[in-house]
Tab-separated table of C-alpha atoms and ligand atoms in Angstrom:
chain	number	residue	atom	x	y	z
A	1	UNK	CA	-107.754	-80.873	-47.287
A	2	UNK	CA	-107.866	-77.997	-49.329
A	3	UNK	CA	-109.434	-76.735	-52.815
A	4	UNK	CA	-112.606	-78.761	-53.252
A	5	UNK	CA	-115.227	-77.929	-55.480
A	6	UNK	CA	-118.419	-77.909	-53.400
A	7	UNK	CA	-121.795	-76.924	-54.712
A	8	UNK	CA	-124.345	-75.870	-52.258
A	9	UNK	CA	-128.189	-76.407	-53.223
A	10	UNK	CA	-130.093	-74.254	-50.592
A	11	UNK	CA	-133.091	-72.272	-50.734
A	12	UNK	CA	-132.458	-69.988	-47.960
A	13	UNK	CA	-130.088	-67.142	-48.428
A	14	UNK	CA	-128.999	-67.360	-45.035
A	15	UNK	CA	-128.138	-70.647	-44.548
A	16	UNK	CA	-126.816	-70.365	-47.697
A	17	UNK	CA	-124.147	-67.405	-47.470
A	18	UNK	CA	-123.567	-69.060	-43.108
A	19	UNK	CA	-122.349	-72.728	-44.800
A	20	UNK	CA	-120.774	-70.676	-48.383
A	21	UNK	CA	-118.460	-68.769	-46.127
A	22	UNK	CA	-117.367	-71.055	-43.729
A	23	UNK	CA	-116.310	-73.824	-46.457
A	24	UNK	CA	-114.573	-70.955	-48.541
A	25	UNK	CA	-112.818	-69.939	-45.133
A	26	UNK	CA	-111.817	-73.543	-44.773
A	27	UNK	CA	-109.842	-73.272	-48.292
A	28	UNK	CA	-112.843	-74.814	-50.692
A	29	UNK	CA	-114.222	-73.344	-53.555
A	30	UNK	CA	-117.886	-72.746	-53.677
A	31	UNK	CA	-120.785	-72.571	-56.078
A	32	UNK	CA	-124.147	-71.964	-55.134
A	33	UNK	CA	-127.683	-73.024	-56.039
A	34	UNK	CA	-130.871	-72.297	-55.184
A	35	UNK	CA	-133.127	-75.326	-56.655
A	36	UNK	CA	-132.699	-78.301	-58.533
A	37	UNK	CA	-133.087	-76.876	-61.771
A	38	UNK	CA	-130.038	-74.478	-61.240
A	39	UNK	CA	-127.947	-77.186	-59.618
A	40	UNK	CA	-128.482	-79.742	-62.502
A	41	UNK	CA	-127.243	-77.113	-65.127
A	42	UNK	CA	-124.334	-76.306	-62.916
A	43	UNK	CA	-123.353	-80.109	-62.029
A	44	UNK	CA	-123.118	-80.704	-65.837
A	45	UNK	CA	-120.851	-77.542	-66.280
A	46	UNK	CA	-118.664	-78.013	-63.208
A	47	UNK	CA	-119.006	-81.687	-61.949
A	48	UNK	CA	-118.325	-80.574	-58.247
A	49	UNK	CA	-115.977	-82.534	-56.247
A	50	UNK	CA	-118.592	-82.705	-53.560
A	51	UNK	CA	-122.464	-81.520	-53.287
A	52	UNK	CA	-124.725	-80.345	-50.097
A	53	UNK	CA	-127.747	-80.967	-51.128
A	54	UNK	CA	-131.172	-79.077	-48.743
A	55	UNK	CA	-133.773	-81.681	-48.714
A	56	UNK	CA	-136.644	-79.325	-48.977
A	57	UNK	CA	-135.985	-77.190	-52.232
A	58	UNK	CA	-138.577	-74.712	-54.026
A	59	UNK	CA	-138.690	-76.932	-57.361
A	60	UNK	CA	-138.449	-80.893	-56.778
A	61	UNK	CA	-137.174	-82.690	-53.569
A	62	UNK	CA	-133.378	-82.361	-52.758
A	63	UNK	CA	-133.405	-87.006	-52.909
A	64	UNK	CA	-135.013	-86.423	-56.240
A	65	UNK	CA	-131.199	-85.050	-57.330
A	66	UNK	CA	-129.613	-87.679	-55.411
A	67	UNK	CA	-131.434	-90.346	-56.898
A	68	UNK	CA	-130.916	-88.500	-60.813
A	69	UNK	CA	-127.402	-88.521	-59.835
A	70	UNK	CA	-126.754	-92.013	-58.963
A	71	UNK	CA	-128.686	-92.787	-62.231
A	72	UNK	CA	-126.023	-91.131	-64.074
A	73	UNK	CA	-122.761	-92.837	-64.644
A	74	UNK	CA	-120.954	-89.606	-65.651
A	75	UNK	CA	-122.350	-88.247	-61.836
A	76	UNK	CA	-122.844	-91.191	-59.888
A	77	UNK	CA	-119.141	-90.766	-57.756
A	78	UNK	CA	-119.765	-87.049	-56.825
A	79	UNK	CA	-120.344	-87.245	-52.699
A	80	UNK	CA	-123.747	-85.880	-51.547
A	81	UNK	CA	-124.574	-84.480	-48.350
A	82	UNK	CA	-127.906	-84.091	-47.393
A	83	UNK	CA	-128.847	-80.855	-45.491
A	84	UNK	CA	-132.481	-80.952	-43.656
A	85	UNK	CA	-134.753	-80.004	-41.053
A	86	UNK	CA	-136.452	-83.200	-41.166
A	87	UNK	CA	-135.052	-85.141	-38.013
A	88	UNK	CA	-137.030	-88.124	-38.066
A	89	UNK	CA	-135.424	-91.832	-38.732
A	90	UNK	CA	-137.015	-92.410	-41.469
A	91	UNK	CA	-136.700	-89.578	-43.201
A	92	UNK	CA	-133.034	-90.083	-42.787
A	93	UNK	CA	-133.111	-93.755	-43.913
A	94	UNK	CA	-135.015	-92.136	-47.156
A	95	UNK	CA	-132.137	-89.972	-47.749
A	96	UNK	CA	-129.721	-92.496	-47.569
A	97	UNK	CA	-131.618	-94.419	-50.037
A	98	UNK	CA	-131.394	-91.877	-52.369
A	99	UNK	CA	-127.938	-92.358	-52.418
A	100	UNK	CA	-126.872	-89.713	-50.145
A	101	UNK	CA	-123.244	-90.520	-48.495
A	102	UNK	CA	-124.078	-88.351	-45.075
A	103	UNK	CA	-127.042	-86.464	-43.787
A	104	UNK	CA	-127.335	-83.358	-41.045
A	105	UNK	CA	-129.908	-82.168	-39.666
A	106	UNK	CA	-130.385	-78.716	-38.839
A	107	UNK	CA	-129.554	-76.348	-36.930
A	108	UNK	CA	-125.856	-77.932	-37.333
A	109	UNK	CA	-122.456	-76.141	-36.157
A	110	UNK	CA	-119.834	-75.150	-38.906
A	111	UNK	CA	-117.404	-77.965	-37.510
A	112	UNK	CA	-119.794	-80.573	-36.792
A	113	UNK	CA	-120.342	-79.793	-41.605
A	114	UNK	CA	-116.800	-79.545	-41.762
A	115	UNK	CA	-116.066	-83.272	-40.041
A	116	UNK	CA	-118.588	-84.727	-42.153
A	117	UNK	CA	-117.283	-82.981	-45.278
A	118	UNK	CA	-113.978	-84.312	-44.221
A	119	UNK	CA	-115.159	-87.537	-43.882
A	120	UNK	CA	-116.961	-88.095	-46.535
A	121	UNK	CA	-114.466	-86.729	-49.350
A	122	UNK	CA	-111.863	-89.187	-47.359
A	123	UNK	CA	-114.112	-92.521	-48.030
A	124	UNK	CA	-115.464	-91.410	-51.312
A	125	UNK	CA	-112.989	-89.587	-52.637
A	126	UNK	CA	-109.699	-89.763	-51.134
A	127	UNK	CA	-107.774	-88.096	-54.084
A	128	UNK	CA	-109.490	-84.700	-52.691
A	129	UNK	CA	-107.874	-85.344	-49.047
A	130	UNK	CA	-104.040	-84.773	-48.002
A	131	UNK	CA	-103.614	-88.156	-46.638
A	132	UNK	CA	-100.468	-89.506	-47.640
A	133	UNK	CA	-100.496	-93.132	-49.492
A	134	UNK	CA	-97.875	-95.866	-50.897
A	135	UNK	CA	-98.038	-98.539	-53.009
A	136	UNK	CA	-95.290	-100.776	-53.918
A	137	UNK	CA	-92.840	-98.190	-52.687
A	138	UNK	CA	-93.921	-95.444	-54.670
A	139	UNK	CA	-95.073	-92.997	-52.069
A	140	UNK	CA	-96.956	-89.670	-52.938
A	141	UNK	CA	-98.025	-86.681	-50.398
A	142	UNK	CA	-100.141	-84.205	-50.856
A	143	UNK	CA	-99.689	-82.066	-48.253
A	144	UNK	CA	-95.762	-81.706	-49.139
A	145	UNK	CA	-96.790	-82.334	-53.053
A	146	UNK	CA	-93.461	-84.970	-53.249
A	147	UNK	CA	-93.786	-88.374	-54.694
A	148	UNK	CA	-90.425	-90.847	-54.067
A	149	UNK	CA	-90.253	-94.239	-55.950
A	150	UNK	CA	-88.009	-96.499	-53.018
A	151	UNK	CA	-87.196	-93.109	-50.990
A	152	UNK	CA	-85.861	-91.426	-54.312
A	153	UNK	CA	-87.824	-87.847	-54.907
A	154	UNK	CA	-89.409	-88.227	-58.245
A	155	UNK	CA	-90.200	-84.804	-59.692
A	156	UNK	CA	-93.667	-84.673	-61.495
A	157	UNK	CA	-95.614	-81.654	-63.435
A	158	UNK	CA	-99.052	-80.665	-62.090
A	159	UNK	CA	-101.018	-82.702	-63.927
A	160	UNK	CA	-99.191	-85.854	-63.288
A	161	UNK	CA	-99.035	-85.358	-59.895
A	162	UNK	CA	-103.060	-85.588	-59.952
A	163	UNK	CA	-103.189	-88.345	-62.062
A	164	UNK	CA	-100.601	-90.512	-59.966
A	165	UNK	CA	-102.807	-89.485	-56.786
A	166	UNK	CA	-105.869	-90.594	-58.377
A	167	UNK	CA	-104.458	-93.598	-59.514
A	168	UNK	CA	-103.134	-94.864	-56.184
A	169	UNK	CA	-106.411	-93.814	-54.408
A	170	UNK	CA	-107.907	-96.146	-56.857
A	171	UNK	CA	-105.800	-98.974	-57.650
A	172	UNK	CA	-106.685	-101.849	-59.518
A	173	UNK	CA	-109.497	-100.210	-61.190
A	174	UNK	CA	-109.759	-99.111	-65.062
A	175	UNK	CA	-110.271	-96.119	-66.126
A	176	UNK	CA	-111.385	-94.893	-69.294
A	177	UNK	CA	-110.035	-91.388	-70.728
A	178	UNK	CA	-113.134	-90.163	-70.392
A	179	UNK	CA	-113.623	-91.172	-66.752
A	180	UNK	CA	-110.150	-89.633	-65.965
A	181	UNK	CA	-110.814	-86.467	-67.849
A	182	UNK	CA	-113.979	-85.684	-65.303
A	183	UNK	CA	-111.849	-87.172	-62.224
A	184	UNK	CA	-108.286	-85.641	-62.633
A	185	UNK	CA	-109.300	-82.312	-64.784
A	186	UNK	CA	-112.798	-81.913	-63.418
A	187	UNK	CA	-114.199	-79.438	-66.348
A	188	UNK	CA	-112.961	-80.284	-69.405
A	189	UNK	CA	-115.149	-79.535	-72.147
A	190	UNK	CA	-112.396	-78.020	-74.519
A	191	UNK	CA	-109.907	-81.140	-73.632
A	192	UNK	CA	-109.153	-83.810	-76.039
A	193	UNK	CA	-109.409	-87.429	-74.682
A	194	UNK	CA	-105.792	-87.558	-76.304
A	195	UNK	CA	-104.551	-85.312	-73.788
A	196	UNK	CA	-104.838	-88.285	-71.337
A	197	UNK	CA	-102.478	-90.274	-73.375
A	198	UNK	CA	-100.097	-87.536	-73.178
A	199	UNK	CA	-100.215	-86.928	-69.535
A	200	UNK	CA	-99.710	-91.159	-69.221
A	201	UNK	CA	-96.909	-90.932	-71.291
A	202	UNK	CA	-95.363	-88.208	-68.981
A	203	UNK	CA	-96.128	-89.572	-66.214
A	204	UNK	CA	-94.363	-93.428	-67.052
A	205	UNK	CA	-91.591	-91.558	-68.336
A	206	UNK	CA	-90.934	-89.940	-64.710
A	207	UNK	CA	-91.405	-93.367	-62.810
A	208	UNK	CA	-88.897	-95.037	-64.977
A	209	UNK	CA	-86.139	-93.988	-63.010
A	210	UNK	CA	-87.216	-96.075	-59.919
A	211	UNK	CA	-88.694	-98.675	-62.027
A	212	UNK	CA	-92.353	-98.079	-61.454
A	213	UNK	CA	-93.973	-96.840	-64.839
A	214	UNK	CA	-95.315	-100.301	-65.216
A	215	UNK	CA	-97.521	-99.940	-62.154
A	216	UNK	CA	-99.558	-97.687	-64.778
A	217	UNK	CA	-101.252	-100.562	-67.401
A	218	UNK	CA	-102.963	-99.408	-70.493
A	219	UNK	CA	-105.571	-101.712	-70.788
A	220	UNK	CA	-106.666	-102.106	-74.361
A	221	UNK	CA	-110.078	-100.802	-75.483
A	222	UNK	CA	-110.869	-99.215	-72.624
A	223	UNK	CA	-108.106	-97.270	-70.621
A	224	UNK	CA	-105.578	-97.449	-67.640
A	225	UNK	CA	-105.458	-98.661	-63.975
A	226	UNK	CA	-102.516	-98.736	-60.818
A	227	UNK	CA	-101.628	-102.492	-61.230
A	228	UNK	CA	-99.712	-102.974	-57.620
B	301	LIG	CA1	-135.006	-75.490	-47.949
């Protein structure tokens, strides 16, 4: 489970630079914040894959973000993980209702962030995790990066390849271009919605061989979705 995008809003250095290089060690990409006002300016920039969020910031409340993000349908699917000192019940029932996905309370051990991190990218966003997945025969795995169609190897450019595993992490849903711009290219302020179409069209053409481009609908007016 490698190459996340994780944005960590703490206040103290420490903690900080302790949790920054042990998810960089595990393979993730970091970017760091040090109150709300930062983080906001850097979620709209970057849209992290995933965000630990400290409760107890110097500006507003870390559930104050959580609950601004859940507001916002552009931000509303990024996983957050609340960090905090604060170890009663319903303090953690508060965070949760802020839309938090997880919560850990401090002091917490490297692995004990780096099971929850796991977990929660798994559940909420499974096209960030190297678990293997099939529908309808067409079979995709990220650890080996090889998609078959029936136990034929497909071959599939970079792009495609993330499109295809978001699609059959999220099947039956629709998509619009815009949606799939922030969930397969992530920041993508110089790319043209059109691009989408282009990638679609690259992609069908490589399933045709085993017969399943038509798993990928275009649904008119508003996008695509993994029909199975
Ligand atoms: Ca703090």
């Amino acid at each position: 489970m490698n190459g996340s995008e994780i944005l960590v809003v703490e206040d103290e250095p420490a903690i900080q630079e302790l949790i920054a290089v042990n998810l960089e060690h595990a393979g993730h990409r970091v970017r760091r914040a040090y109150n709300v006002a930062e983080a906001e300016n850097l979620i709209r920039e970057i849209r992290p894959d995933l965000i630990l969020l400290d409760w107890m910031l110097p500006d507003v409340a870390g559930t104050v973000l959580a609950r601004r993000l859940r507001a916002d349908a552009r931000m509303k699917d990024i996983p957050v993980i609340m960090l905090t000192a604060r170890a009663q019940e319903t303090d953690k029932v508060e965070g949760l209702e802020a839309g938090a996905d997880d919560y850990i309370t401090k002091p917490f051990s490297p692995k004990e962030l780096m099971a929850r991190i796991k977990a929660v990218l798994r559940r909420r966003a499974p096209q960030l995790t190297d678990d293997a997945i099939e529908i309808g025969g067409l079979r995709l795995d990220p650890a080996s990066h090889r998609v078959s169609g029936n136990g034929t190897e497909i071959s599939l450019g970079p792009t495609e390849f993330k499109l295809l595993h978001f699609f059959l992490t999220h099947p039956e849903r629709v998509y619009s271009r815009v949606q799939l711009l922030d969930q397969v290219w992530g920041d993508h302020v110089f790319v043209e919605e059109r691009t989408v179409d282009v990638h679609i069209r690259r992609l069908r053409q490589a399933l045709e061989a085993t017969q399943h481009d038509s798993l990928i609908e275009t649904v008119r007016g508003t996008g695509y979705r993994l029909h199975a």
